[in-house]
Amino acid sequence: MKIEYADRMRTVGEMGAWEPWLEFFVEGIRTQAAEAVAQTNDL
C-alpha cells in the first residue's frame, strides 16, 4: 500500500495526475471507515 501511495504521489508531481491519486485516497478512507463500522458493530 505504501509503495502504491508513493507511486501515485510521484505521478501527481511529474504529470499532475490528481484524479487517480484522489480515487486511491478516497477508496482507502472508505475501506478504513467500513472496517471501523464492522469493528464497532462487533463490540
mmCIF file of N, CA and C in Angstrom:
data_model
loop_
_atom_site.group_PDB
_atom_site.id
_atom_site.type_symbol
_atom_site.label_atom_id
_atom_site.label_comp_id
_atom_site.label_asym_id
_atom_site.label_seq_id
_atom_site.Cartn_x
_atom_site.Cartn_y
_atom_site.Cartn_z
ATOM 1 N N MET A 1 0.835 -1.188 0.000
ATOM 2 C CA MET A 1 0.000 0.000 0.000
ATOM 3 C C MET A 1 0.876 1.246 0.000
ATOM 4 N N LYS A 2 1.932 1.261 0.825
ATOM 5 C CA LYS A 2 2.804 2.439 0.871
ATOM 6 C C LYS A 2 3.467 2.699 -0.470
ATOM 7 N N ILE A 3 3.858 1.632 -1.146
ATOM 8 C CA ILE A 3 4.528 1.795 -2.440
ATOM 9 C C ILE A 3 3.565 2.377 -3.462
ATOM 10 N N GLU A 4 2.337 1.873 -3.478
ATOM 11 C CA GLU A 4 1.347 2.395 -4.425
ATOM 12 C C GLU A 4 1.055 3.860 -4.135
ATOM 13 N N TYR A 5 0.940 4.218 -2.861
ATOM 14 C CA TYR A 5 0.708 5.615 -2.473
ATOM 15 C C TYR A 5 1.840 6.495 -2.995
ATOM 16 N N ALA A 6 3.086 6.083 -2.768
ATOM 17 C CA ALA A 6 4.239 6.861 -3.205
ATOM 18 C C ALA A 6 4.282 6.964 -4.732
ATOM 19 N N ASP A 7 3.992 5.860 -5.420
ATOM 20 C CA ASP A 7 3.983 5.882 -6.888
ATOM 21 C C ASP A 7 2.949 6.869 -7.414
ATOM 22 N N ARG A 8 1.775 6.848 -6.811
ATOM 23 C CA ARG A 8 0.720 7.757 -7.262
ATOM 24 C C ARG A 8 1.056 9.210 -6.952
ATOM 25 N N MET A 9 1.682 9.462 -5.815
ATOM 26 C CA MET A 9 2.092 10.826 -5.483
ATOM 27 C C MET A 9 3.179 11.312 -6.442
ATOM 28 N N ARG A 10 4.093 10.426 -6.826
ATOM 29 C CA ARG A 10 5.129 10.793 -7.791
ATOM 30 C C ARG A 10 4.494 11.154 -9.129
ATOM 31 N N THR A 11 3.469 10.399 -9.524
ATOM 32 C CA THR A 11 2.768 10.691 -10.772
ATOM 33 C C THR A 11 2.079 12.049 -10.706
ATOM 34 N N VAL A 12 1.560 12.394 -9.547
ATOM 35 C CA VAL A 12 0.962 13.723 -9.379
ATOM 36 C C VAL A 12 2.030 14.785 -9.612
ATOM 37 N N GLY A 13 3.192 14.604 -8.992
ATOM 38 C CA GLY A 13 4.261 15.576 -9.128
ATOM 39 C C GLY A 13 4.810 15.681 -10.543
ATOM 40 N N GLU A 14 4.911 14.551 -11.218
ATOM 41 C CA GLU A 14 5.501 14.530 -12.550
ATOM 42 C C GLU A 14 4.517 14.902 -13.648
ATOM 43 N N MET A 15 3.257 14.501 -13.498
ATOM 44 C CA MET A 15 2.288 14.677 -14.575
ATOM 45 C C MET A 15 1.032 15.440 -14.157
ATOM 46 N N GLY A 16 0.925 15.777 -12.879
ATOM 47 C CA GLY A 16 -0.277 16.467 -12.421
ATOM 48 C C GLY A 16 -1.509 15.582 -12.422
ATOM 49 N N ALA A 17 -1.321 14.270 -12.272
ATOM 50 C CA ALA A 17 -2.425 13.302 -12.335
ATOM 51 C C ALA A 17 -3.097 13.195 -10.973
ATOM 52 N N TRP A 18 -3.880 14.189 -10.628
ATOM 53 C CA TRP A 18 -4.538 14.215 -9.322
ATOM 54 C C TRP A 18 -5.689 13.229 -9.206
ATOM 55 N N GLU A 19 -6.460 13.060 -10.261
ATOM 56 C CA GLU A 19 -7.666 12.235 -10.167
ATOM 57 C C GLU A 19 -7.388 10.791 -9.751
ATOM 58 N N PRO A 20 -6.424 10.100 -10.375
ATOM 59 C CA PRO A 20 -6.151 8.725 -9.923
ATOM 60 C C PRO A 20 -5.688 8.673 -8.470
ATOM 61 N N TRP A 21 -4.896 9.650 -8.032
ATOM 62 C CA TRP A 21 -4.440 9.675 -6.642
ATOM 63 C C TRP A 21 -5.617 9.899 -5.702
ATOM 64 N N LEU A 22 -6.493 10.846 -6.055
ATOM 65 C CA LEU A 22 -7.655 11.111 -5.200
ATOM 66 C C LEU A 22 -8.569 9.892 -5.108
ATOM 67 N N GLU A 23 -8.768 9.192 -6.221
ATOM 68 C CA GLU A 23 -9.592 7.984 -6.194
ATOM 69 C C GLU A 23 -8.972 6.935 -5.263
ATOM 70 N N PHE A 24 -7.665 6.760 -5.346
ATOM 71 C CA PHE A 24 -6.952 5.828 -4.476
ATOM 72 C C PHE A 24 -7.111 6.236 -3.010
ATOM 73 N N PHE A 25 -6.925 7.514 -2.731
ATOM 74 C CA PHE A 25 -7.001 8.031 -1.368
ATOM 75 C C PHE A 25 -8.406 7.878 -0.788
ATOM 76 N N VAL A 26 -9.413 8.236 -1.559
ATOM 77 C CA VAL A 26 -10.802 8.132 -1.089
ATOM 78 C C VAL A 26 -11.188 6.672 -0.876
ATOM 79 N N GLU A 27 -10.719 5.786 -1.736
ATOM 80 C CA GLU A 27 -11.004 4.352 -1.547
ATOM 81 C C GLU A 27 -10.378 3.855 -0.242
ATOM 82 N N GLY A 28 -9.188 4.336 0.075
ATOM 83 C CA GLY A 28 -8.556 3.967 1.342
ATOM 84 C C GLY A 28 -9.372 4.435 2.532
ATOM 85 N N ILE A 29 -9.896 5.651 2.452
ATOM 86 C CA ILE A 29 -10.745 6.175 3.523
ATOM 87 C C ILE A 29 -12.012 5.341 3.644
ATOM 88 N N ARG A 30 -12.620 5.007 2.506
ATOM 89 C CA ARG A 30 -13.854 4.216 2.521
ATOM 90 C C ARG A 30 -13.606 2.844 3.150
ATOM 91 N N THR A 31 -12.505 2.222 2.796
ATOM 92 C CA THR A 31 -12.173 0.903 3.330
ATOM 93 C C THR A 31 -11.974 0.963 4.839
ATOM 94 N N GLN A 32 -11.225 1.948 5.296
ATOM 95 C CA GLN A 32 -10.976 2.058 6.739
ATOM 96 C C GLN A 32 -12.258 2.383 7.500
ATOM 97 N N ALA A 33 -13.107 3.208 6.922
ATOM 98 C CA ALA A 33 -14.369 3.528 7.580
ATOM 99 C C ALA A 33 -15.252 2.286 7.695
ATOM 100 N N ALA A 34 -15.310 1.492 6.635
ATOM 101 C CA ALA A 34 -16.112 0.263 6.666
ATOM 102 C C ALA A 34 -15.573 -0.706 7.715
ATOM 103 N N GLU A 35 -14.255 -0.805 7.820
ATOM 104 C CA GLU A 35 -13.670 -1.676 8.842
ATOM 105 C C GLU A 35 -13.974 -1.161 10.248
ATOM 106 N N ALA A 36 -13.954 0.138 10.441
ATOM 107 C CA ALA A 36 -14.261 0.712 11.743
ATOM 108 C C ALA A 36 -15.711 0.451 12.123
ATOM 109 N N VAL A 37 -16.614 0.556 11.166
ATOM 110 C CA VAL A 37 -18.023 0.274 11.439
ATOM 111 C C VAL A 37 -18.206 -1.189 11.795
ATOM 112 N N ALA A 38 -17.564 -2.070 11.063
ATOM 113 C CA ALA A 38 -17.678 -3.511 11.352
ATOM 114 C C ALA A 38 -17.142 -3.830 12.741
ATOM 115 N N GLN A 39 -16.009 -3.248 13.104
ATOM 116 C CA GLN A 39 -15.445 -3.494 14.430
ATOM 117 C C GLN A 39 -16.355 -2.947 15.522
ATOM 118 N N THR A 40 -16.937 -1.773 15.289
ATOM 119 C CA THR A 40 -17.850 -1.184 16.268
ATOM 120 C C THR A 40 -19.083 -2.064 16.439
ATOM 121 N N ASN A 41 -19.609 -2.561 15.331
ATOM 122 C CA ASN A 41 -20.790 -3.440 15.403
ATOM 123 C C ASN A 41 -20.476 -4.736 16.141
ATOM 124 N N ASP A 42 -19.238 -5.207 16.008
ATOM 125 C CA ASP A 42 -18.835 -6.440 16.699
ATOM 126 C C ASP A 42 -18.773 -6.251 18.215
ATOM 127 N N LEU A 43 -18.551 -5.019 18.635
ATOM 128 C CA LEU A 43 -18.478 -4.769 20.073
ATOM 129 C C LEU A 43 -19.846 -4.910 20.679
#
